Short mmCIF file of C-alpha atoms and ligand atoms in Angstrom, two decimals:
data_model
loop_
_atom_site.label_atom_id
_atom_site.label_comp_id
_atom_site.label_asym_id
_atom_site.label_seq_id
_atom_site.Cartn_x
_atom_site.Cartn_y
_atom_site.Cartn_z
CA MET A 1 69.94 90.86 -50.60
CA ASN A 2 72.91 88.50 -51.34
CA CYS A 3 74.98 87.60 -48.31
CA ASN A 4 78.43 89.19 -48.83
CA GLN A 5 79.65 85.90 -47.15
CA CYS A 6 78.11 83.07 -48.85
CA GLY A 7 76.48 84.61 -51.88
CA LEU A 8 72.92 83.37 -50.51
CA GLN A 9 69.88 85.29 -51.06
CA PHE A 10 68.00 86.62 -47.92
CA GLU A 11 65.20 89.13 -47.10
CA TYR A 12 65.08 91.39 -44.00
CA PHE A 13 62.08 91.57 -42.31
CA ASN A 14 60.62 94.61 -41.25
CA ALA A 15 60.96 93.59 -37.51
CA GLU A 16 64.61 93.37 -37.93
CA LYS A 17 65.01 96.65 -39.75
CA GLU A 18 63.08 98.59 -37.15
CA ALA A 19 65.52 96.80 -34.48
CA TYR A 20 68.57 97.70 -36.01
CA ASN A 21 67.34 100.89 -36.21
CA ARG A 22 66.53 101.72 -33.15
CA ALA A 23 69.59 100.18 -31.93
CA ASP A 24 71.16 102.45 -34.26
CA ALA A 25 73.25 99.49 -35.73
CA LEU A 26 73.48 98.98 -39.73
CA LEU A 27 71.72 95.88 -40.85
CA PRO A 28 73.85 92.88 -41.47
CA VAL A 29 75.39 92.36 -44.83
CA ASN A 30 75.21 88.77 -44.35
CA CYS A 31 72.62 85.99 -44.01
CA PRO A 32 71.19 84.93 -40.79
CA GLN A 33 73.48 81.85 -41.05
CA CYS A 34 76.34 83.72 -41.69
CA ARG A 35 75.43 85.86 -38.53
CA ARG A 36 75.19 82.74 -36.67
CA LEU A 37 78.45 81.19 -37.52
CA ARG A 38 80.13 84.89 -36.66
CA HIS A 39 78.55 84.74 -33.40
CA LEU A 40 80.12 80.33 -32.90
CA ILE A 41 83.31 81.75 -34.07
CA PHE A 42 83.27 83.49 -30.43
CA ARG A 43 82.14 80.54 -28.29
CA ASN A 44 84.52 77.43 -27.32
CA GLU A 45 82.07 75.70 -25.38
CA LYS A 46 83.62 72.25 -24.70
CA ASN A 47 87.15 72.31 -25.15
CA LEU A 48 89.08 72.25 -22.23
CA PHE A 49 92.92 72.75 -21.16
CA HIS A 50 95.28 72.84 -18.31
CA ASN A 51 96.77 76.50 -18.00
CA LYS A 52 98.39 78.55 -14.71
CA SER A 53 95.85 81.33 -13.56
CA CYS A 54 98.12 84.65 -14.31
CA LEU A 55 96.99 86.03 -10.69
CA SER A 56 97.55 83.28 -8.42
CA ALA A 57 99.61 80.77 -10.86
CA LYS A 58 97.39 78.12 -9.58
CA LYS A 59 96.62 75.48 -11.49
CA ILE A 60 93.57 75.40 -13.76
CA ILE A 61 91.03 74.02 -16.36
CA SER A 62 90.58 76.72 -18.68
CA LEU A 63 89.20 77.37 -22.05
CA TYR A 64 92.22 78.59 -23.29
CA PRO A 65 94.88 76.37 -24.31
CA GLU A 66 98.51 77.51 -22.26
CA THR A 67 99.65 78.41 -25.39
CA SER A 68 96.92 81.36 -25.80
CA PRO A 69 98.54 84.93 -26.08
CA PHE A 70 95.63 86.00 -23.45
CA HIS A 71 96.11 86.14 -19.56
CA ILE A 72 93.57 84.09 -17.94
CA VAL A 73 92.81 84.04 -14.51
CA ASP A 74 91.27 82.00 -12.11
CA GLN A 75 87.22 81.83 -12.72
CA ASN A 76 86.81 82.62 -8.24
CA GLU A 77 89.86 85.13 -8.66
CA TRP A 78 88.29 86.91 -11.24
CA TRP A 79 85.09 87.00 -9.32
CA SER A 80 86.91 88.36 -6.21
CA ASP A 81 88.25 91.55 -5.08
CA LYS A 82 92.01 90.96 -6.38
CA PHE A 83 90.51 91.40 -9.98
CA ASP A 84 90.40 95.10 -11.17
CA ALA A 85 90.03 95.37 -14.56
CA THR A 86 89.40 99.47 -14.28
CA LEU A 87 93.25 99.33 -13.90
CA PHE A 88 93.33 98.67 -17.70
CA ALA A 89 91.57 101.77 -18.33
CA ARG A 90 92.74 104.00 -21.18
CA ASN A 91 91.63 106.96 -23.52
CA PHE A 92 90.16 106.69 -26.83
CA ASP A 93 92.42 107.44 -29.30
CA PHE A 94 90.68 109.25 -32.25
CA ASN A 95 93.86 108.61 -34.44
CA LYS A 96 93.04 104.70 -34.89
CA PRO A 97 90.31 102.69 -35.42
CA PHE A 98 88.35 101.49 -32.46
CA PHE A 99 88.62 98.01 -33.36
CA GLU A 100 92.49 98.56 -33.17
CA GLN A 101 92.21 99.98 -29.59
CA TYR A 102 89.61 97.02 -28.53
CA LYS A 103 92.19 94.47 -29.28
CA ASN A 104 94.92 96.06 -27.39
CA LEU A 105 92.94 96.06 -24.24
CA GLN A 106 92.19 92.46 -25.30
CA LYS A 107 95.62 91.56 -25.28
CA GLU A 108 95.79 93.02 -21.75
CA VAL A 109 92.84 92.37 -19.73
CA PRO A 110 92.83 88.92 -18.15
CA ARG A 111 89.82 86.34 -19.20
CA TRP A 112 88.27 84.24 -16.96
CA ALA A 113 89.27 80.68 -17.23
CA ARG A 114 85.73 79.23 -17.69
CA ILE A 115 82.45 80.23 -16.27
CA VAL A 116 80.60 77.70 -13.95
CA VAL A 117 78.47 79.05 -11.06
CA ASN A 118 77.37 77.43 -7.95
CA ALA A 119 79.20 74.04 -8.87
CA GLU A 120 80.33 71.32 -6.65
CA ASN A 121 82.96 68.39 -7.82
CA SER A 122 82.72 69.62 -11.40
CA ASP A 123 85.77 71.14 -12.31
CA PHE A 124 85.46 69.69 -16.02
CA CYS A 125 82.65 72.07 -16.96
CA ASN A 126 81.75 75.07 -18.46
CA ASN A 127 79.43 77.73 -19.00
CA SER A 128 76.98 75.79 -16.39
CA ALA A 129 74.76 76.58 -12.68
CA ASN A 130 74.09 74.70 -10.27
CA VAL A 131 75.83 71.56 -11.06
CA LYS A 132 77.33 68.55 -9.03
CA ASN A 133 79.43 66.11 -9.63
CA CYS A 134 79.25 66.33 -13.37
CA TYR A 135 82.09 65.77 -15.80
CA LEU A 136 83.06 66.93 -19.46
CA THR A 137 79.50 68.30 -18.88
CA PHE A 138 78.70 72.09 -20.85
CA SER A 139 75.76 74.51 -20.51
CA SER A 140 73.90 72.27 -18.38
CA TYR A 141 71.73 74.09 -15.22
CA GLU A 142 70.24 72.15 -11.66
CA SER A 143 71.62 68.71 -12.88
CA GLN A 144 74.01 66.29 -11.05
CA ASP A 145 75.95 63.20 -11.91
CA LEU A 146 76.44 64.20 -15.59
CA TYR A 147 79.45 62.83 -17.85
CA TYR A 148 79.88 63.92 -21.26
CA CYS A 149 76.38 65.99 -21.66
CA MET A 150 75.75 69.11 -23.29
CA ARG A 151 72.92 71.52 -22.91
CA LEU A 152 71.14 69.15 -19.81
CA PHE A 153 68.24 70.84 -17.63
CA ARG A 154 66.98 69.43 -14.05
CA CYS A 155 68.56 66.04 -15.36
CA ASN A 156 70.58 63.41 -13.00
CA ASP A 157 72.41 60.52 -14.08
CA CYS A 158 73.05 60.57 -17.48
CA VAL A 159 75.75 60.17 -20.06
CA ASP A 160 76.33 60.92 -23.65
CA CYS A 161 73.36 63.59 -23.60
CA LEU A 162 72.09 66.15 -25.71
CA ASN A 163 69.58 68.94 -25.62
CA ILE A 164 67.52 67.10 -22.56
CA SER A 165 65.58 68.33 -19.85
CA ASP A 166 64.16 66.64 -16.87
CA CYS A 167 65.47 63.33 -17.18
CA GLN A 168 67.22 60.79 -15.19
CA LEU A 169 69.28 57.69 -15.96
CA CYS A 170 69.46 58.31 -20.21
CA SER A 171 72.34 57.92 -22.28
CA MET A 172 72.78 58.87 -26.05
CA SER A 173 69.30 60.43 -26.54
CA ALA A 174 68.91 64.14 -27.91
CA ASP A 175 66.13 66.36 -27.90
CA CYS A 176 63.99 64.23 -24.96
CA LYS A 177 61.74 65.56 -21.62
CA HIS A 178 60.64 63.87 -18.46
CA CYS A 179 62.22 60.44 -19.57
CA TYR A 180 63.54 57.94 -17.51
CA ASN A 181 65.87 55.22 -18.23
CA ILE A 182 65.65 55.51 -22.12
CA HIS A 183 68.97 54.90 -24.31
CA TYR A 184 69.82 55.89 -28.01
CA SER A 185 66.67 57.88 -28.39
CA LEU A 186 65.17 60.89 -30.07
CA LEU A 187 62.33 63.37 -29.66
CA CYS A 188 60.72 61.37 -26.57
CA ASN A 189 58.28 62.73 -24.26
CA SER A 190 57.46 60.97 -21.00
CA CYS A 191 59.14 57.61 -21.75
CA TYR A 192 60.45 54.72 -19.37
CA ASP A 193 63.19 51.81 -19.89
CA SER A 194 63.23 52.06 -23.30
CA TYR A 195 66.14 51.64 -25.80
CA PHE A 196 66.53 53.35 -29.42
CA ILE A 197 62.70 54.78 -29.80
CA PHE A 198 61.74 57.88 -32.00
CA ASP A 199 59.28 60.39 -31.31
CA CYS A 200 57.51 57.85 -28.34
CA LYS A 201 55.07 59.90 -25.62
CA THR A 202 54.21 58.26 -22.53
CA SER A 203 55.69 54.60 -23.62
CA LYS A 204 57.56 52.30 -21.56
CA ASN A 205 59.69 49.07 -22.00
CA CYS A 206 60.14 49.82 -25.97
CA ILE A 207 62.90 48.72 -28.20
CA MET A 208 63.56 50.00 -31.76
CA THR A 209 60.35 51.65 -32.42
CA ALA A 210 59.07 54.81 -33.59
CA GLN A 211 55.93 57.04 -32.28
CA ALA A 212 54.15 55.13 -29.99
CA ARG A 213 51.85 56.86 -27.63
CA ASN A 214 50.78 55.10 -24.64
CA LYS A 215 52.53 51.97 -25.24
CA GLU A 216 54.13 49.10 -23.35
CA TYR A 217 56.41 45.80 -24.70
CA LEU A 218 57.19 46.81 -28.02
CA ILE A 219 59.57 45.75 -30.30
CA ARG A 220 60.48 46.93 -33.71
CA GLY A 221 57.04 48.06 -33.65
CA LYS A 222 55.37 45.10 -32.27
CA GLU A 223 53.36 44.18 -28.99
CA TYR A 224 54.73 41.25 -26.75
CA SER A 225 53.80 39.71 -23.50
CA LYS A 226 56.00 40.76 -20.75
CA ALA A 227 57.88 37.46 -20.36
CA GLU A 228 58.51 37.29 -24.15
CA TYR A 229 59.49 40.97 -23.96
CA GLU A 230 62.02 40.25 -21.53
CA LYS A 231 63.29 37.52 -23.33
CA HIS A 232 63.96 39.48 -26.82
CA LYS A 233 65.42 42.37 -24.50
CA LYS A 234 68.18 39.79 -23.55
CA GLU A 235 68.64 38.93 -27.16
CA PHE A 236 68.66 42.72 -28.07
CA LEU A 237 71.20 44.04 -25.97
CA ALA A 238 73.72 40.93 -26.45
CA GLN A 239 73.39 42.11 -30.47
CA LEU A 240 73.55 45.33 -29.39
CA ALA A 241 77.27 44.56 -27.61
CA ASN A 242 78.13 42.41 -30.31
CA ASN A 243 77.53 44.38 -33.25
CA PRO A 244 76.55 47.87 -32.01
CA ASP A 245 77.03 49.41 -35.76
CA SER A 246 74.08 47.08 -37.09
CA ILE A 247 71.72 47.99 -34.42
CA LYS A 248 73.09 51.91 -34.99
CA LYS A 249 72.34 51.37 -38.54
CA GLU A 250 69.26 49.90 -37.89
CA PHE A 251 68.38 52.80 -36.22
CA LEU A 252 68.85 55.34 -39.09
CA GLU A 253 66.44 52.77 -41.16
CA LEU A 254 63.52 53.45 -38.32
CA LEU A 255 64.36 57.28 -38.32
CA LYS A 256 63.87 57.06 -42.75
CA SER A 257 60.80 54.67 -42.35
CA ALA A 258 59.26 56.72 -39.95
CA TYR A 259 57.09 60.07 -40.26
CA HIS A 260 58.59 63.57 -39.00
CA LYS A 261 57.04 66.77 -38.08
CA ASN A 262 58.40 69.20 -40.26
CA LEU A 263 58.74 71.74 -37.54
CA ASN A 264 59.03 71.23 -33.34
CA MET A 265 56.61 74.04 -32.02
CA ILE A 266 54.77 73.88 -28.69
CA LYS A 267 52.13 76.50 -27.78
CA ALA A 268 53.88 78.65 -30.67
CA GLU A 269 51.82 81.32 -31.87
CA ASN A 270 52.64 82.92 -34.90
CA CYS A 271 55.69 81.53 -34.60
CA LEU A 272 58.42 79.92 -37.18
CA GLY A 273 61.43 77.71 -36.36
CA ASN A 274 62.43 74.60 -34.31
CA PHE A 275 62.17 73.43 -30.87
CA ILE A 276 60.35 76.76 -29.91
CA ASN A 277 58.09 76.07 -26.78
CA ASP A 278 55.69 78.66 -25.14
CA SER A 279 56.58 81.70 -27.46
CA LYS A 280 55.07 84.34 -29.53
CA ASN A 281 55.92 86.33 -32.97
CA ILE A 282 59.57 84.83 -33.20
CA ILE A 283 61.34 83.89 -36.56
CA ASN A 284 63.88 81.71 -37.84
CA VAL A 285 64.52 80.70 -33.56
CA PHE A 286 65.77 77.95 -32.77
CA TYR A 287 65.58 75.83 -29.37
CA THR A 288 64.31 78.53 -27.81
CA ILE A 289 61.27 78.86 -24.56
CA ASP A 290 59.40 81.81 -23.25
CA SER A 291 60.35 84.16 -26.10
CA GLU A 292 58.68 87.03 -28.13
CA ASP A 293 58.87 89.09 -31.04
CA CYS A 294 62.23 87.96 -31.83
CA VAL A 295 63.58 87.09 -35.08
CA ASN A 296 67.45 84.95 -35.87
CA VAL A 297 67.65 83.69 -32.62
CA TYR A 298 69.46 80.01 -31.20
CA ASP A 299 69.86 78.18 -28.20
CA SER A 300 68.39 81.24 -26.07
CA SER A 301 65.80 81.63 -23.78
CA ALA A 302 63.00 84.74 -22.16
CA LEU A 303 64.57 86.60 -24.61
CA LYS A 304 62.16 89.86 -25.79
CA ASP A 305 62.64 91.77 -28.91
CA CYS A 306 65.67 90.68 -29.79
CA TYR A 307 67.45 89.98 -33.16
CA ASP A 308 70.48 87.69 -34.03
CA ASN A 309 71.09 86.49 -30.64
CA SER A 310 72.65 83.28 -29.37
CA TYR A 311 73.20 81.54 -26.04
CA ASN A 312 71.14 84.27 -24.60
CA GLU A 313 69.04 84.56 -21.65
CA LYS A 314 66.40 86.79 -19.96
CA SER A 315 66.95 89.50 -22.33
CA GLU A 316 65.37 92.06 -23.35
CA LEU A 317 65.89 95.12 -27.15
CA CYS A 318 69.64 93.14 -28.04
CA VAL A 319 70.76 93.11 -31.27
CA GLU A 320 74.05 90.74 -31.75
CA ILE A 321 74.62 89.69 -28.79
CA ASP A 322 75.96 85.69 -27.78
CA THR A 323 76.60 83.82 -24.62
CA ALA A 324 74.75 86.21 -22.02
CA TYR A 325 72.77 86.77 -19.45
CA GLU A 326 70.16 89.62 -17.95
CA MET A 327 71.12 92.45 -21.20
CA TYR A 328 68.71 95.21 -21.87
CA ASN A 329 69.09 97.37 -24.62
CA SER A 330 72.85 96.47 -25.62
CA LYS A 331 74.31 95.26 -28.94
CA PHE A 332 77.41 93.63 -29.90
CA CYS A 333 78.53 92.41 -26.38
CA THR A 334 79.99 88.64 -25.89
CA TYR A 335 79.87 86.59 -22.94
CA SER A 336 78.18 89.20 -20.61
CA ILE A 337 76.02 89.23 -17.55
CA THR A 338 73.25 91.95 -16.08
CA MET A 339 74.09 94.90 -18.63
CA ALA A 340 72.20 97.85 -19.71
CA ASP A 341 72.12 100.30 -22.28
CA SER A 342 75.86 99.31 -23.71
CA ALA A 343 77.84 97.98 -26.64
CA TYR A 344 80.87 95.97 -27.36
CA CYS A 345 81.42 94.45 -24.28
CA ASP A 346 83.03 91.38 -23.33
CA GLN A 347 83.22 89.34 -20.17
CA CYS A 348 81.82 92.03 -17.88
CA ASP A 349 79.17 91.95 -15.16
CA HIS A 350 76.30 94.53 -13.63
CA LEU A 351 77.46 97.32 -16.25
CA THR A 352 75.39 100.02 -17.43
CA GLU A 353 76.47 102.60 -20.20
CA CYS A 354 79.40 101.02 -21.06
CA PHE A 355 81.00 101.11 -24.47
CA GLY A 356 84.16 98.97 -25.77
CA CYS A 357 84.73 97.30 -22.36
CA ILE A 358 86.16 94.48 -20.97
CA GLY A 359 86.59 92.34 -17.59
CA LEU A 360 84.47 95.00 -15.72
CA LYS A 361 82.11 94.55 -12.62
CA LYS A 362 79.81 96.99 -11.27
CA GLN A 363 80.33 100.06 -13.34
CA GLN A 364 78.86 102.76 -15.58
CA ASN A 365 79.74 105.45 -18.05
CA ARG A 366 83.35 103.53 -19.19
CA ILE A 367 84.59 103.25 -22.49
CA LEU A 368 87.88 101.42 -22.86
CA ASN A 369 87.76 100.80 -19.22
CA LYS A 370 87.96 104.66 -18.47
CA GLN A 371 85.33 106.51 -15.95
CA TYR A 372 83.65 109.16 -17.58
CA SER A 373 81.17 111.68 -15.98
CA ALA A 374 77.21 110.65 -16.95
CA GLU A 375 77.53 113.88 -19.00
CA ASP A 376 81.38 113.67 -20.49
CA TYR A 377 80.57 109.56 -21.62
CA LYS A 378 77.58 110.96 -23.75
CA LYS A 379 79.80 113.87 -25.07
CA MET A 380 82.29 111.03 -25.73
CA LEU A 381 79.96 108.27 -27.30
CA ALA A 382 78.86 111.36 -29.83
CA LYS A 383 82.00 111.62 -31.01
CA ILE A 384 83.14 108.32 -30.78
CA LYS A 385 80.24 107.84 -33.41
CA THR A 386 81.37 110.10 -35.92
CA HIS A 387 84.77 108.54 -35.52
CA MET A 388 83.87 104.92 -35.95
CA GLU A 389 81.45 106.40 -39.13
CA HIS A 390 84.51 107.62 -40.52
CA THR A 391 86.53 104.55 -40.06
CA GLY A 392 83.65 102.57 -40.89
CA GLU A 393 83.13 100.69 -37.91
CA TRP A 394 79.84 102.16 -36.52
CA GLY A 395 77.16 99.82 -36.03
CA LYS A 396 79.01 96.66 -37.25
CA PRO A 397 79.41 93.60 -34.95
CA PHE A 398 82.97 92.56 -34.60
CA PRO A 399 85.54 91.68 -36.81
CA HIS A 400 85.82 87.91 -36.66
CA ASN A 401 89.55 87.79 -35.99
CA LEU A 402 88.93 89.58 -32.46
CA THR A 403 87.74 86.08 -31.19
CA PRO A 404 89.72 85.13 -28.15
CA PHE A 405 90.02 81.57 -29.38
CA PRO A 406 91.80 79.39 -31.92
CA TYR A 407 89.03 78.68 -34.46
CA ASN A 408 89.30 75.17 -34.11
CA ILE A 409 88.22 74.71 -30.77
CA THR A 410 85.34 77.23 -31.35
CA LEU A 411 81.65 76.05 -32.17
CA ALA A 412 82.00 77.15 -35.72
CA TYR A 413 84.49 74.45 -36.44
CA GLU A 414 82.06 71.90 -36.30
CA LEU A 415 79.86 73.81 -38.65
CA ALA A 416 82.34 74.92 -40.66
CA PRO A 417 85.34 72.99 -40.49
CA LEU A 418 88.69 75.00 -41.82
CA LYS A 419 92.08 73.81 -42.47
CA LYS A 420 94.50 75.24 -40.23
CA GLU A 421 96.27 77.08 -43.19
CA GLU A 422 92.73 78.22 -44.39
CA ALA A 423 92.20 79.36 -40.77
CA LEU A 424 95.48 81.11 -40.26
CA LYS A 425 94.81 83.13 -43.83
CA GLN A 426 91.72 84.22 -42.64
CA GLY A 427 93.32 85.91 -39.53
CA TYR A 428 92.28 83.44 -37.26
CA MET A 429 94.14 81.31 -34.41
CA TRP A 430 94.77 77.68 -34.25
CA HIS A 431 95.33 74.88 -31.55
CA ASP A 432 97.79 72.39 -32.52
CA GLU A 433 96.72 69.24 -30.60
CA GLU A 434 99.38 68.00 -27.89
CA LYS A 435 100.71 64.72 -28.65
CA GLN A 436 98.27 62.14 -26.18
CA GLU A 437 99.64 59.32 -24.66
CA MET A 438 98.89 55.87 -26.70
CA PRO A 439 98.90 52.44 -25.05
CA LYS A 440 101.64 50.25 -25.42
CA GLU A 441 100.06 47.42 -26.64
CA LYS A 442 96.55 47.06 -27.75
CA TYR A 443 93.73 46.59 -24.95
CA ASN A 444 90.64 44.06 -25.76
CA LEU A 445 87.43 45.84 -24.32
CA PRO A 446 85.03 43.23 -23.14
CA LYS A 447 81.70 43.59 -24.96
CA THR A 448 79.88 44.01 -22.12
CA ALA A 449 80.00 46.26 -18.96
CA VAL A 450 79.45 43.46 -17.21
CA GLU A 451 82.52 41.27 -18.27
CA ALA A 452 84.52 44.47 -16.86
CA ASP A 453 85.79 45.21 -13.77
CA GLU A 454 87.05 48.95 -12.24
CA SER A 455 90.76 48.28 -13.34
CA ILE A 456 89.45 48.73 -16.88
CA CYS A 457 89.21 52.62 -15.83
CA GLU A 458 93.32 52.75 -15.82
CA LYS A 459 93.70 51.42 -19.10
CA ILE A 460 94.13 54.05 -22.03
CA LEU A 461 91.57 52.86 -25.33
CA VAL A 462 91.84 53.58 -28.61
CA CYS A 463 88.70 54.89 -30.32
CA GLU A 464 87.56 52.50 -33.04
CA LYS A 465 87.00 55.55 -35.47
CA THR A 466 89.17 58.18 -34.74
CA GLY A 467 92.37 56.16 -33.55
CA LYS A 468 92.28 58.61 -30.83
CA PRO A 469 92.78 57.62 -27.15
CA TYR A 470 90.29 57.92 -24.54
CA LYS A 471 89.53 56.47 -20.79
CA ILE A 472 86.39 55.30 -19.30
CA ILE A 473 85.56 56.83 -16.04
CA PRO A 474 84.06 54.85 -12.97
CA GLN A 475 81.02 56.78 -12.64
CA GLU A 476 80.35 56.10 -16.48
CA LEU A 477 81.65 52.04 -15.96
CA LYS A 478 78.74 51.55 -12.91
CA PHE A 479 76.57 53.76 -15.24
CA TYR A 480 76.95 50.95 -18.20
CA LYS A 481 76.99 48.16 -15.61
CA LYS A 482 73.66 48.84 -14.35
CA PHE A 483 71.85 48.73 -17.30
CA GLY A 484 73.96 45.94 -19.38
CA LEU A 485 74.89 48.52 -21.75
CA PRO A 486 77.77 47.82 -24.07
CA LEU A 487 81.05 49.97 -23.17
CA PRO A 488 81.79 52.68 -25.34
CA ARG A 489 84.21 51.46 -28.27
CA VAL A 490 84.59 55.35 -29.40
CA THR A 491 85.67 58.67 -27.96
CA PRO A 492 83.24 61.01 -25.81
CA ASP A 493 83.97 63.59 -28.91
CA GLN A 494 82.92 61.04 -31.58
CA ARG A 495 79.69 59.97 -29.32
CA TYR A 496 78.58 63.58 -29.44
CA LYS A 497 79.24 63.81 -33.19
CA GLU A 498 77.23 60.80 -33.71
CA LEU A 499 74.43 62.08 -31.57
CA ARG A 500 74.62 65.50 -32.96
CA ASN A 501 74.52 64.54 -37.01
CA LEU A 502 70.97 62.90 -35.67
CA GLN A 503 69.93 66.55 -34.84
CA PRO A 504 68.67 68.51 -37.54
CA PRO A 505 70.48 71.73 -38.61
CA LYS A 506 69.04 74.96 -37.39
CA LYS A 507 68.21 76.27 -40.71
CA LEU A 508 64.80 76.34 -42.49
CA ILE A 509 64.39 75.04 -45.98
CA ASP A 510 61.17 74.68 -47.91
CA ALA A 511 59.57 71.79 -48.51
CA THR A 512 56.53 69.81 -49.55
CA CYS A 513 54.53 67.74 -47.05
CA GLY A 514 54.99 64.28 -47.96
CA LEU A 515 51.17 62.87 -47.67
CA CYS A 516 49.44 66.15 -48.82
CA LYS A 517 51.50 68.11 -50.85
CA SER A 518 51.22 71.38 -49.19
CA PRO A 519 53.89 73.54 -49.20
CA ILE A 520 55.87 73.73 -45.79
CA LYS A 521 58.89 74.85 -44.21
CA THR A 522 61.29 72.35 -42.36
CA VAL A 523 64.42 71.66 -41.15
CA TYR A 524 65.45 68.36 -42.20
CA PRO A 525 67.77 68.30 -45.27
CA PRO A 526 66.51 66.58 -48.63
CA GLU A 527 69.87 64.17 -48.82
CA TRP A 528 68.59 62.73 -45.46
CA ASN A 529 65.38 60.99 -47.06
CA TYR A 530 63.26 61.57 -44.17
CA LYS A 531 58.87 61.28 -44.78
CA ILE A 532 58.26 65.02 -43.63
CA ILE A 533 54.85 65.84 -43.30
CA CYS A 534 52.68 69.05 -42.45
CA GLU A 535 51.54 69.39 -38.64
CA LYS A 536 47.52 68.87 -39.46
CA CYS A 537 48.78 65.67 -41.60
CA TYR A 538 51.25 64.68 -38.48
CA LEU A 539 47.80 65.24 -35.95
CA GLU A 540 45.85 62.93 -38.26
CA LYS A 541 48.53 60.05 -38.70
CA ILE A 542 50.29 60.31 -35.41
CA TYR A 543 48.26 62.35 -32.79
CA GLU A 544 49.60 63.87 -29.99
ZN1 LIG B 601 75.40 83.86 -45.59
ZN1 LIG B 602 50.04 67.67 -44.87
#
């Protein structure tokens, strides 16, 4: 089968065919990668804007810019009794395609500004729960004092981190667990007080070192006495402050010289994918824990029998779901919570047997937000199916241009950037960046945080890479001072991009083990020139 979008050849798994059949949905005509991209078009994860709530006119921080054609409502008002989307109920029109009717409903039902549950002093956050004192932090849970972080779980006091859990006092690090006071590090577990370390375990006081196991006082892989280590550490931090680019380059060289296990899977029985933990029978899955019998799943956890899902949690028997929680036997839904036996719903909470609904809470048997008896709902659904088969819509996902977000603020833009003209041509909206205030005169940033005082937080700084303005917040300054780290010379967004570029793509490719030459699957693109080895060779060479 050739993807109707990118042309690449792909195969269906038997389980996939069965799942789509069971869900009464058509097998997707595009490849898993293009399906994922379609989900990402519906997700703005980290772009926030000032806006006004359409109910109270209150000033809010929102995922939608003021220029958005949609009505945006403050998230607390959305959850209150003041907001009732049943008022937008309408009849199904059998003379019009379903997606056209859905689009008309979408234009009228106010959308929640962002979603943050049980958050304290965390206005500039999204997709997060149980967080405190966080700033520009996204998709994070049970954490506090995080700045510019993405997908952190049970972490405290971290800056610029990505996909880490149970960590404290870390910065510029990704894919780490149970670490404390580590900076610029990747793929580490239970490490302390270290800088620029890769794939290290239960080690502390290490600098520019890969694959240390139960080690201490290592610099560039060489062991030192405590006193020598402290002396060299001082020199290293000075070098990092004076010439951060050369140190970062050295780290990239370290990554090239180190061995990389083809895939990261722990307690994964019959699984294929990357960053899989405690799972069984899952294929083409990336960043998941506690899942079973799934295919093509990304950044999700506790899923069972789910196919083509992204950012979904605690769900079962779902196809084509993104950004959701506790879904059961549902298909083609986005941004929804606790739903069963439903399809084509968006921003809904606690629904059972609903179809094509937006913004509903605690409802059953509704179509385009309109109430039906249980019996009429079944009859209507059968009629709608025939109608949608006739219009060629049945069993197909939402068309891409039904995304409520301008293309360039969605996650899809990170993976597949388009120029404005091209995006508009393809039917997307576009967000023109507002002109940001630039400093009147150039400010010379001190090299280390120690040399800076709080007045620096008032200054508008200019990014060395992008020329865009940015600021350093007092909490950040305190963090850098504490660890003698240099002040960031690029915007938080640029820091995020640099870190993200060190994470392998969520795509499986065929390769050969660099040692035993056996055929393997991996995620590291050949152009990265990494030494990729199979699990057996990794265990022999590095050991866990
Ligand atoms: Zn494709
Ligand atoms: Zn091998």
